[in-house]
Short mmCIF file of C-alpha atoms in Angstrom, two decimals:
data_model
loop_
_atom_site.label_atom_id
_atom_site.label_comp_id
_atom_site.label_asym_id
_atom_site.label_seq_id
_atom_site.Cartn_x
_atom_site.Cartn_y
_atom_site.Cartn_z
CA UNK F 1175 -93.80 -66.52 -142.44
CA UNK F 1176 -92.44 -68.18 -139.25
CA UNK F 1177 -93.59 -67.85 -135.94
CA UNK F 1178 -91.72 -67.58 -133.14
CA UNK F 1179 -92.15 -70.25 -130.25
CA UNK F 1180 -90.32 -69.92 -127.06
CA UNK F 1181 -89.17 -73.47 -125.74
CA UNK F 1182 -90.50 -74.47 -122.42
CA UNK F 1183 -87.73 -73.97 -119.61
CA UNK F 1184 -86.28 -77.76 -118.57
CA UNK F 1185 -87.48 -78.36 -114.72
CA UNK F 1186 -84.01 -79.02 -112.83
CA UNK F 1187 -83.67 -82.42 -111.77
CA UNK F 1188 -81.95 -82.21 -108.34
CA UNK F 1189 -79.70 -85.50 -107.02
CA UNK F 1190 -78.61 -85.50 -103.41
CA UNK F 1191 -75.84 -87.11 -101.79
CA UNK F 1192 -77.10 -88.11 -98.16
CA UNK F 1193 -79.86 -89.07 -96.29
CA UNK F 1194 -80.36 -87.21 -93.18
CA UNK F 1195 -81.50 -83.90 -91.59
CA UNK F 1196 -79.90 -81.86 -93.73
CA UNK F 1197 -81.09 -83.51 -96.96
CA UNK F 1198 -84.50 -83.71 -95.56
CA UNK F 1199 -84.45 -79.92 -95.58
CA UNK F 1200 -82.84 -79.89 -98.56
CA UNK F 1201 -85.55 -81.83 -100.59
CA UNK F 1202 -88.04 -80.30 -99.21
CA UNK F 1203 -86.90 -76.73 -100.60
CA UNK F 1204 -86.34 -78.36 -104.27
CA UNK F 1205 -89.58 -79.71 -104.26
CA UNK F 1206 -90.91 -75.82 -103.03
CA UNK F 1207 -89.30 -74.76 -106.25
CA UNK F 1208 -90.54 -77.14 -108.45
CA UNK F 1209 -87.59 -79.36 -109.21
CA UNK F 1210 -87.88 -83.03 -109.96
CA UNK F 1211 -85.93 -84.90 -107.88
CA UNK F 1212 -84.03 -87.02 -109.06
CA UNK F 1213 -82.04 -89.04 -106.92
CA UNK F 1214 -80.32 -90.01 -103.81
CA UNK F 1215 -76.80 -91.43 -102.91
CA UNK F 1216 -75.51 -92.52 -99.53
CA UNK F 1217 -73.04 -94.52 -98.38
CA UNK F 1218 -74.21 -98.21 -99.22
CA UNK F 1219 -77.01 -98.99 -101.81
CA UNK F 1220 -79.35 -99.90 -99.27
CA UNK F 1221 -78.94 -96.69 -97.16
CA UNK F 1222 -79.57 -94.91 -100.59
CA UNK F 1223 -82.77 -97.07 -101.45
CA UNK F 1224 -83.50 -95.63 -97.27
CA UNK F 1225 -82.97 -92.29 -98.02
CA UNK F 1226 -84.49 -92.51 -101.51
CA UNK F 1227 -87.85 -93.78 -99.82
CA UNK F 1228 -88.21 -91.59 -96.92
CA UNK F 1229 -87.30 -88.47 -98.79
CA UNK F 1230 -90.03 -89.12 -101.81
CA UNK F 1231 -87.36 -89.31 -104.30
CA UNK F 1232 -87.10 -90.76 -107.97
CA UNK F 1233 -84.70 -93.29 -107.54
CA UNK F 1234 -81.32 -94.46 -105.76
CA UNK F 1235 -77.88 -94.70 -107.29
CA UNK F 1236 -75.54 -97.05 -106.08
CA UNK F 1237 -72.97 -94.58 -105.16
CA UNK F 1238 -72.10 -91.18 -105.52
CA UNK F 1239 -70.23 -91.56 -108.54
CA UNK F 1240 -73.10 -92.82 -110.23
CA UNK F 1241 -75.60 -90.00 -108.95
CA UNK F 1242 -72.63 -87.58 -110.49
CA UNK F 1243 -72.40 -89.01 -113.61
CA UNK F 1244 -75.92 -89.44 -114.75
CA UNK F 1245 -76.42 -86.89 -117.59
CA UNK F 1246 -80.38 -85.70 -116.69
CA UNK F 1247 -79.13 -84.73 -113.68
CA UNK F 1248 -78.63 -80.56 -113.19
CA UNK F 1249 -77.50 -79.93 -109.65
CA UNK F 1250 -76.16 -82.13 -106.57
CA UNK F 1251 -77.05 -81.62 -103.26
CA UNK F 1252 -74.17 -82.15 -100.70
CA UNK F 1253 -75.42 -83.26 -97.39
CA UNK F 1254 -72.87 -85.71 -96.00
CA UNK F 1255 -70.68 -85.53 -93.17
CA UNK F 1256 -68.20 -82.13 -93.62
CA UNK F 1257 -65.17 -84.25 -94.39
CA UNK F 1258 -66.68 -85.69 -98.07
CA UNK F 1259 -67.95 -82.22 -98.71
CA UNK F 1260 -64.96 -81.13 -100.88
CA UNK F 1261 -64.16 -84.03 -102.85
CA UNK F 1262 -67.54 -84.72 -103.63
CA UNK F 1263 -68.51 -81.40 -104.41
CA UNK F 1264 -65.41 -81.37 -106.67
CA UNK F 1265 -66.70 -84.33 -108.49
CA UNK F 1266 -69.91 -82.81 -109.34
CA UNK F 1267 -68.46 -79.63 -110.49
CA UNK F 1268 -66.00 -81.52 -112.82
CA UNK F 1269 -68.97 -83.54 -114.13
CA UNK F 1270 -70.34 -80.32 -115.54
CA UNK F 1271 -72.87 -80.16 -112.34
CA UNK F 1272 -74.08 -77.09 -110.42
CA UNK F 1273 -73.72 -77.64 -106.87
CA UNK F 1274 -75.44 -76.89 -103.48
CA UNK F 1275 -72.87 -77.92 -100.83
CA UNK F 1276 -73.40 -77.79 -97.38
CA UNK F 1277 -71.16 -76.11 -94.64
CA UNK F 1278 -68.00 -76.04 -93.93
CA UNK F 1279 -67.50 -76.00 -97.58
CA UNK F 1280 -64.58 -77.80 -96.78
CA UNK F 1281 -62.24 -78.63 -93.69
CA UNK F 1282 -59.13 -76.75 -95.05
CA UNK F 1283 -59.03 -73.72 -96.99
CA UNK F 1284 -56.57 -74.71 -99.56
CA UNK F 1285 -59.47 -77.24 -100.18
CA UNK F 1286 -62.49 -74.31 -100.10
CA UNK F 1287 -60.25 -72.31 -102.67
CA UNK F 1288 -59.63 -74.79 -104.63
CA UNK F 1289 -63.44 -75.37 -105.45
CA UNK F 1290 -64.11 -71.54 -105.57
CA UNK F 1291 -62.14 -71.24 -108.46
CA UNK F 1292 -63.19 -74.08 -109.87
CA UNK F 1293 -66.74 -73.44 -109.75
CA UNK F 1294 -66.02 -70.10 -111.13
CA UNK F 1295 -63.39 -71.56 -114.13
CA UNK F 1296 -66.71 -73.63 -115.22
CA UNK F 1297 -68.78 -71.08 -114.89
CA UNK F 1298 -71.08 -73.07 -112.77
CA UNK F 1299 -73.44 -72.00 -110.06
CA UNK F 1300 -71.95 -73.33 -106.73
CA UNK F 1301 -73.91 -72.27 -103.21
CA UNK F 1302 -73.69 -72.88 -99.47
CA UNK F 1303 -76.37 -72.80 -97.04
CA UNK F 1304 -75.90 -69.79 -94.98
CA UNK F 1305 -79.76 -69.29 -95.20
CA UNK F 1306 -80.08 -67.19 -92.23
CA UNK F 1307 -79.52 -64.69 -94.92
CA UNK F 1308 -82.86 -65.15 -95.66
CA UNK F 1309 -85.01 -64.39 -93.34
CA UNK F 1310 -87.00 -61.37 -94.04
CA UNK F 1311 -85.76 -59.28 -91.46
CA UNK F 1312 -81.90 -59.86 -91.67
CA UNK F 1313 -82.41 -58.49 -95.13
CA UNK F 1314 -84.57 -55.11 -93.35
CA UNK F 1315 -81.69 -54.80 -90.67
CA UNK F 1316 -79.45 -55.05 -93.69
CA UNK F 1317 -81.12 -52.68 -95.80
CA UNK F 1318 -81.25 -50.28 -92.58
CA UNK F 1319 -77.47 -50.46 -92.02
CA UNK F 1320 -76.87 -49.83 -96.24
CA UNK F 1321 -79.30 -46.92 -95.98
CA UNK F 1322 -77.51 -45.39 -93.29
CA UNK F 1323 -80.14 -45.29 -90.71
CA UNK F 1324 -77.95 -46.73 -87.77
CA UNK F 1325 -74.91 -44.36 -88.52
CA UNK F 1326 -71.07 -45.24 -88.48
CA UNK F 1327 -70.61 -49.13 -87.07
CA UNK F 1328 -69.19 -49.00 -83.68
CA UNK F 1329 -69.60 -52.35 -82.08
CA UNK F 1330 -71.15 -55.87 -82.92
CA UNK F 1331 -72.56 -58.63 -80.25
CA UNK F 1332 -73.28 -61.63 -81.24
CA UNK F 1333 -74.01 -65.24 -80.14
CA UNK F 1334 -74.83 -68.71 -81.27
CA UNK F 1335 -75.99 -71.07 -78.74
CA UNK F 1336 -77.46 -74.67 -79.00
CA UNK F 1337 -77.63 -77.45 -76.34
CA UNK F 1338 -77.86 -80.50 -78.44
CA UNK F 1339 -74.35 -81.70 -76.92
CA UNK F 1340 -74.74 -80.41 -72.99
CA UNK F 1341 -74.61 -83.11 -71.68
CA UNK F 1342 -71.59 -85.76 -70.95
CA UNK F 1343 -73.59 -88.87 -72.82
CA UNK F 1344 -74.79 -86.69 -75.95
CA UNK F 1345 -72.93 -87.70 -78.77
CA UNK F 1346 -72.66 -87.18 -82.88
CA UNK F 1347 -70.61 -87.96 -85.69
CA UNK F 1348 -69.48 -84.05 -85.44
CA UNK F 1349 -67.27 -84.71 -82.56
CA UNK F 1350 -64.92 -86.60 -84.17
CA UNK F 1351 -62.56 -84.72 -86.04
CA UNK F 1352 -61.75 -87.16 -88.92
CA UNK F 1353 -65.55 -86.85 -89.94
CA UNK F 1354 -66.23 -83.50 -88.91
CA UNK F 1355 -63.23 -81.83 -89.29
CA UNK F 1356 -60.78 -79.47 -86.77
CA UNK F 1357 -63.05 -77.34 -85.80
CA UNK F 1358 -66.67 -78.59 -84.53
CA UNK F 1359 -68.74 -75.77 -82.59
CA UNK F 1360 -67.06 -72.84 -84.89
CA UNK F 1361 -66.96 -74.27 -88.55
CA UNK F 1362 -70.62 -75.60 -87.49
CA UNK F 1363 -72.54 -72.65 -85.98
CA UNK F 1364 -70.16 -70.18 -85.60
CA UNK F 1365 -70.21 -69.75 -89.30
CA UNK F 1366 -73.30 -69.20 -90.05
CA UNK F 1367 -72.95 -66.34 -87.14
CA UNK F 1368 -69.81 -64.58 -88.97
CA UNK F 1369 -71.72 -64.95 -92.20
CA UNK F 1370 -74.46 -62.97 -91.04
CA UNK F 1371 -72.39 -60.51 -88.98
CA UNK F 1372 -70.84 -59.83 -92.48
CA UNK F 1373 -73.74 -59.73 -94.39
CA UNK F 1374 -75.50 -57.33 -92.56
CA UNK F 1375 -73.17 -54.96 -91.58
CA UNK F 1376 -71.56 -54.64 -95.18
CA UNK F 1377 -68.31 -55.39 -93.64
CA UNK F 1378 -65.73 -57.90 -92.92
CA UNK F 1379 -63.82 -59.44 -89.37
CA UNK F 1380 -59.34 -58.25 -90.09
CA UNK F 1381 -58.45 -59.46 -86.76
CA UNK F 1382 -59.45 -61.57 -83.79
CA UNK F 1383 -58.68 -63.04 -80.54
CA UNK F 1384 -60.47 -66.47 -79.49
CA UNK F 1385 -60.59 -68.95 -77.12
CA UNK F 1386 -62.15 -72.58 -77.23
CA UNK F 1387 -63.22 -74.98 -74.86
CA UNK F 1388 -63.69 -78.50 -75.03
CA UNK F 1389 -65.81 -79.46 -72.28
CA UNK F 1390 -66.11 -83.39 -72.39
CA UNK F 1391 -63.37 -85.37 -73.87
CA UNK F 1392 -65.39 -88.02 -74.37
CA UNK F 1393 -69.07 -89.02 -75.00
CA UNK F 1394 -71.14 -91.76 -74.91
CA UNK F 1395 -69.46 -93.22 -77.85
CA UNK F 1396 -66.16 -91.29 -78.79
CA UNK F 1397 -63.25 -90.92 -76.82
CA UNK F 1398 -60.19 -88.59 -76.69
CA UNK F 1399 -62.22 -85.59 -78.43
CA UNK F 1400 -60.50 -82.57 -79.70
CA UNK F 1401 -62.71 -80.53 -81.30
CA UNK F 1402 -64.24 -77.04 -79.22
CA UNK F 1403 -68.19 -77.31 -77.39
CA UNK F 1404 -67.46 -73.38 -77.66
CA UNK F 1405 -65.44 -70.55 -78.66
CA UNK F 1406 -65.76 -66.97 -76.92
CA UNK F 1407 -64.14 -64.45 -79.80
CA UNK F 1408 -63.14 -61.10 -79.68
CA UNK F 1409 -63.06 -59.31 -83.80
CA UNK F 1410 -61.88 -56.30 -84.75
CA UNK F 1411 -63.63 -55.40 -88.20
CA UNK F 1412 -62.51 -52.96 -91.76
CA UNK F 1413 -64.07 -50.16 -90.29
CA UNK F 1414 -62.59 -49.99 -87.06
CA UNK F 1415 -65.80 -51.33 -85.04
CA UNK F 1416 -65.36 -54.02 -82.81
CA UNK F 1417 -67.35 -56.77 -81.20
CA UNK F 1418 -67.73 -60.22 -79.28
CA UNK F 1419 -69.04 -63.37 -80.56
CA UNK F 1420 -70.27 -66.44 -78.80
CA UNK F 1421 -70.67 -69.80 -79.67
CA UNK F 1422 -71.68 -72.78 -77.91
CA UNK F 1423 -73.20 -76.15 -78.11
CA UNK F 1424 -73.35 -76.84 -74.23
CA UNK F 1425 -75.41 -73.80 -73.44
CA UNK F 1426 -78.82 -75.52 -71.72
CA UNK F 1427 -82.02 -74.46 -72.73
CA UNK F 1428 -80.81 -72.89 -76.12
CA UNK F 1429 -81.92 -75.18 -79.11
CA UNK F 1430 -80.99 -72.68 -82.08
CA UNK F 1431 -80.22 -69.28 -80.47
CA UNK F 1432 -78.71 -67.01 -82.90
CA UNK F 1433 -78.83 -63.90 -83.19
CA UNK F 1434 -76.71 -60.55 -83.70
CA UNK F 1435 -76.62 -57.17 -82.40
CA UNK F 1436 -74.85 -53.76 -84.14
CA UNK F 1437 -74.46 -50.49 -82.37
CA UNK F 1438 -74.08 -47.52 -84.49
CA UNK F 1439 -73.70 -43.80 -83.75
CA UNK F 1440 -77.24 -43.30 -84.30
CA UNK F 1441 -79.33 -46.63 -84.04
CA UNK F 1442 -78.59 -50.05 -82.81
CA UNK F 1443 -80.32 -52.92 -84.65
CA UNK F 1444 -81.24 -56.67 -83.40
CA UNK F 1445 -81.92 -59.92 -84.83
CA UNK F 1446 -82.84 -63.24 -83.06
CA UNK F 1447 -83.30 -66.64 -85.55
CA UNK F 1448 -85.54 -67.65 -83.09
CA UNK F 1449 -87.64 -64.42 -83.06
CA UNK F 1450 -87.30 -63.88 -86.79
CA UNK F 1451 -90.99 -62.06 -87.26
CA UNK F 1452 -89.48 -58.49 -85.84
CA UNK F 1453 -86.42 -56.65 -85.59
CA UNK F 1454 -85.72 -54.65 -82.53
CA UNK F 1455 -84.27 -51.09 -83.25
CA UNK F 1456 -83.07 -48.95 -80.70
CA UNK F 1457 -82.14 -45.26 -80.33
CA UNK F 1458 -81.24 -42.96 -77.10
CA UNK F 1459 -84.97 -41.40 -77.23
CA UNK F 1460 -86.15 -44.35 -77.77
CA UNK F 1461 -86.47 -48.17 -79.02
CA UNK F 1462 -89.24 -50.03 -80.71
CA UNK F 1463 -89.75 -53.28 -82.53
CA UNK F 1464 -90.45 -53.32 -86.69
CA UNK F 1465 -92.86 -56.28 -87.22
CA UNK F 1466 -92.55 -58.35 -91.00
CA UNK F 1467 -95.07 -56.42 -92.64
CA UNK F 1468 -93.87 -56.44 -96.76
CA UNK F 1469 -95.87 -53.38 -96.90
CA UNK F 1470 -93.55 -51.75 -94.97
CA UNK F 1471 -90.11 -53.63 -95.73
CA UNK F 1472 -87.28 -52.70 -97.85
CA UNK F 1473 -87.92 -54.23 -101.25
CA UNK F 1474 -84.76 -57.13 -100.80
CA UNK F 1475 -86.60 -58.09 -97.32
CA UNK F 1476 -89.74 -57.85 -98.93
CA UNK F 1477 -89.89 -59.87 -101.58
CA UNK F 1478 -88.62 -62.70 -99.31
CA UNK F 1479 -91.79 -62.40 -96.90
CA UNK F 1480 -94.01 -64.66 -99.25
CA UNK F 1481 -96.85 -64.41 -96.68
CA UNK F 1482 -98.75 -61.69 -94.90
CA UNK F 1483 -97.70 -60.19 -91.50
CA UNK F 1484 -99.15 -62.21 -88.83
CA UNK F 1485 -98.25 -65.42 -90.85
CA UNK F 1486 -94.95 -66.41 -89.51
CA UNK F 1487 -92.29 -67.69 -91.75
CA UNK F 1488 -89.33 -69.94 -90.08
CA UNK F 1489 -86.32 -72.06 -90.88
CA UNK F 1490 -87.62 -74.03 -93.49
CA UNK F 1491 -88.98 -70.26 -95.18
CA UNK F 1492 -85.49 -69.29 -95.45
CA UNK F 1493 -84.61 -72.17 -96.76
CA UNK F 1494 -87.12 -72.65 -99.49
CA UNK F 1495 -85.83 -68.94 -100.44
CA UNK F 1496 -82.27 -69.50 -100.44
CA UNK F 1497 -82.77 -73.06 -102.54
CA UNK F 1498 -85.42 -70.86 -105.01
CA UNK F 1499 -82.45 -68.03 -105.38
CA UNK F 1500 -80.07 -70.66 -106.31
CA UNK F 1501 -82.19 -72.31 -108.91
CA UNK F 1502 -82.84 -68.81 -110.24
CA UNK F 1503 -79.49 -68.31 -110.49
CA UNK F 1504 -78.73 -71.73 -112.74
CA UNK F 1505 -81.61 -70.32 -115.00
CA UNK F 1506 -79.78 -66.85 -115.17
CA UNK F 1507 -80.87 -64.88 -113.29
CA UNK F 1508 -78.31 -62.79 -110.85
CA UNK F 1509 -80.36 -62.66 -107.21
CA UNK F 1510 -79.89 -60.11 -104.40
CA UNK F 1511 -77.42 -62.06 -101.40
CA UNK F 1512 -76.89 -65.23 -103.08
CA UNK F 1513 -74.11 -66.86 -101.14
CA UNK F 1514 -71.64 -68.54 -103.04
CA UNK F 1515 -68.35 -70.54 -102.86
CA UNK F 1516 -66.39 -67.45 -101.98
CA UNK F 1517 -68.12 -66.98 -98.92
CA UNK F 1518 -67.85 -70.92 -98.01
CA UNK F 1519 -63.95 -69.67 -98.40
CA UNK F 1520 -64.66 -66.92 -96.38
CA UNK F 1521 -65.99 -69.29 -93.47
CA UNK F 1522 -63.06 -71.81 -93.70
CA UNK F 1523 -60.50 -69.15 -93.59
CA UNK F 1524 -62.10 -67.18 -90.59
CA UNK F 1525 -62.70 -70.76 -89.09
CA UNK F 1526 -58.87 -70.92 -89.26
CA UNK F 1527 -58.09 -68.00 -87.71
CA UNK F 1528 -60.09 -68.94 -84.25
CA UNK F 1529 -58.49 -71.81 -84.21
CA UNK F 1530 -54.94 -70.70 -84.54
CA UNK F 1531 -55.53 -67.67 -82.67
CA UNK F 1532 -57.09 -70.26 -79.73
CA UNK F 1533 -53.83 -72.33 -80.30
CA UNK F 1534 -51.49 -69.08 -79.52
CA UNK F 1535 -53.22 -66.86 -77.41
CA UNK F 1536 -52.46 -64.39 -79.97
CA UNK F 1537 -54.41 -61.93 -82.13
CA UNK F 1538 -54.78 -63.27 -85.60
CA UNK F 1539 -55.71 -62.14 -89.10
CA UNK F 1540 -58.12 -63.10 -91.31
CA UNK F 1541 -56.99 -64.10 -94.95
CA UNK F 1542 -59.19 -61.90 -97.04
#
């Protein structure tokens, strides 16, 4: 007679490959989800054995080669400036690794497709960070446009607006193009705002018109700057709606204002990141605002509201829940809204198109 045992599921050991905000928030969501982390690489030993300490990590590697090619490790987090996010993320996928890569995926599409296939050739789970995604009630607005509820799509307003750069001396790595790539303000924000325009509405931008603005040449620290302090974009989408979007990181008194708006011939829904406990919903005869309640929430939006209504859930929420959905995924599991390489693509290629469209005054398409 033998008796079936199941093995215990390995906990994911999670290395990560930077040391600032972004890994911060980054560790903090493995650690919600139970993995053990592992590691961190930056770009000297020392600034590892920094990054290592302040995060509560295992250990630091020497370099980023080394983090990739330890065995025990499962996943790397990429959280470096945009410019190393492709060829390190290709390393890690090469080394057998699943990856969580920070956006842009990558500064050039040819780049972003390249890894999107690769991922997918190694059968490898590979995800970007466009967590507004999940936030309870961008799923209900979701679930309300799939269901019907707001009628055919006619128009879509939305906006991104920060100030962290408003004024002349504010200054960041992200200005200058060689770290942050072509496109600063758009590839930045402005993706996360197309991602979630997408998302939600179940359908994608053919065509736009944009215009970008680069409002102080120089900074406290760089000169000559190129890349856009905002874009103002005009889209056209698959089903024939159309809409504005707005993006700007010179907009005082805005610290992470995004949010979107959809029109439909019935209903209009609206969702502000920095109001994310209710979703306004308005109709001719009337308009009201749905609070989080899970009670009351379509199951996808549900399940992500891990605390009662009245409780409110932020940033670092969505971001446990995006981090948990990608683990999932590594241990097979197939979650709801997952987003993947192919819609890092996505970004870079709609990225693109603003900027070529700002470049000729012309309408552009979007590469599907």
């Amino acid at each position: 007679m033998t008796t079936d045992v199941t093995a215990p599921v390995r906990t994911l050991r999670a290395g990560f490959v930077g040391g600032g905000f972004m890994a911060a928030v980054h560790s903090r969501a493995a650690r919600a989800a139970r993995a053990d982390l592992a590691g961190a690489a930056s770009s000297s030993p020392s600034r590892s054995r920094e990054a290592a300490d302040r995060l509560g990590l295992d250990a630091a590697f020497d370099s980023v080669d080394a983090l990739v090619a330890d065995p025990d490790i499962d996943v790397v987090h990429v959280c470096t400036p945009n410019a190393l996010h492709a060829p390190i993320a290709k390393a890690a996928l090469l080394a057998g690794k699943h990856v969580i890569c920070e956006k842009p995926l990558a500064t050039r599409s040819t780049d972003a497709a390249e890894l999107a296939a690769l991922a997918a050739e190694r059968g490898l789970v590979a995800a970007v960070p466009f967590v507004y995604r999940f936030h309870p009630m961008a799923r209900e607005a979701r679930a309300r446009v799939a269901r019907g509820e707001t009628g055919r799509l006619i128009s879509v307003h939305g906006a991104y607006l920060q100030d962290w750069l408003a004024g002349p001396r504010d200054d960041d790595w992200r200005v200058d193009a060689e770290l942050g790539g072509p496109s600063r303000a758009f590839a930045d924000i402005g993706s996360h705002l197309v991602d979630l325009v997408e998302f939600v509405t179940g359908d994608r931008i053919v065509r736009l018109n944009a215009s970008t603005r680069t409002v102080y040449e120089a900074r406290a620290t760089h000169v000559d700057i190129a890349t856009e302090d905002l874009a103002a974009v005009v889209i056209e989408l698959g089903s024939g709606a159309v809409g504005t979007l707005l993006v700007s990181q010179v907009a005082p008194g805005r610290k992470n204002a995004l949010s979107i708006e959809l029109a439909g011939s019935d209903a209009s829904v609206r969702f502000e990141q920095e109001r994310p406990e209710r979703l306004w919903v308005g109709r001719s005869g009337g308009s009201g605002l749905v609070d989080r309640d899970p009670a009351r929430l379509a199951p996808d939006a549900a399940r992500l509201a891990i605390v009662p209504a009245g409780h409110p859930m932020g940033y670092q929420d969505a971001f446990n829940a995006f981090v948990a959905d990608a683990y999932a995924a590594i241990g097979g599991s197939t979650p709801e809204g997952l987003p993947g390489f192919d819609d890092g693509l996505r970004a870079v290629r709609v990225t693109e198109a603003v900027l070529a469209s700002a470049a000729s005054g012309d309408w552009t398409e979007v590469a599907s």
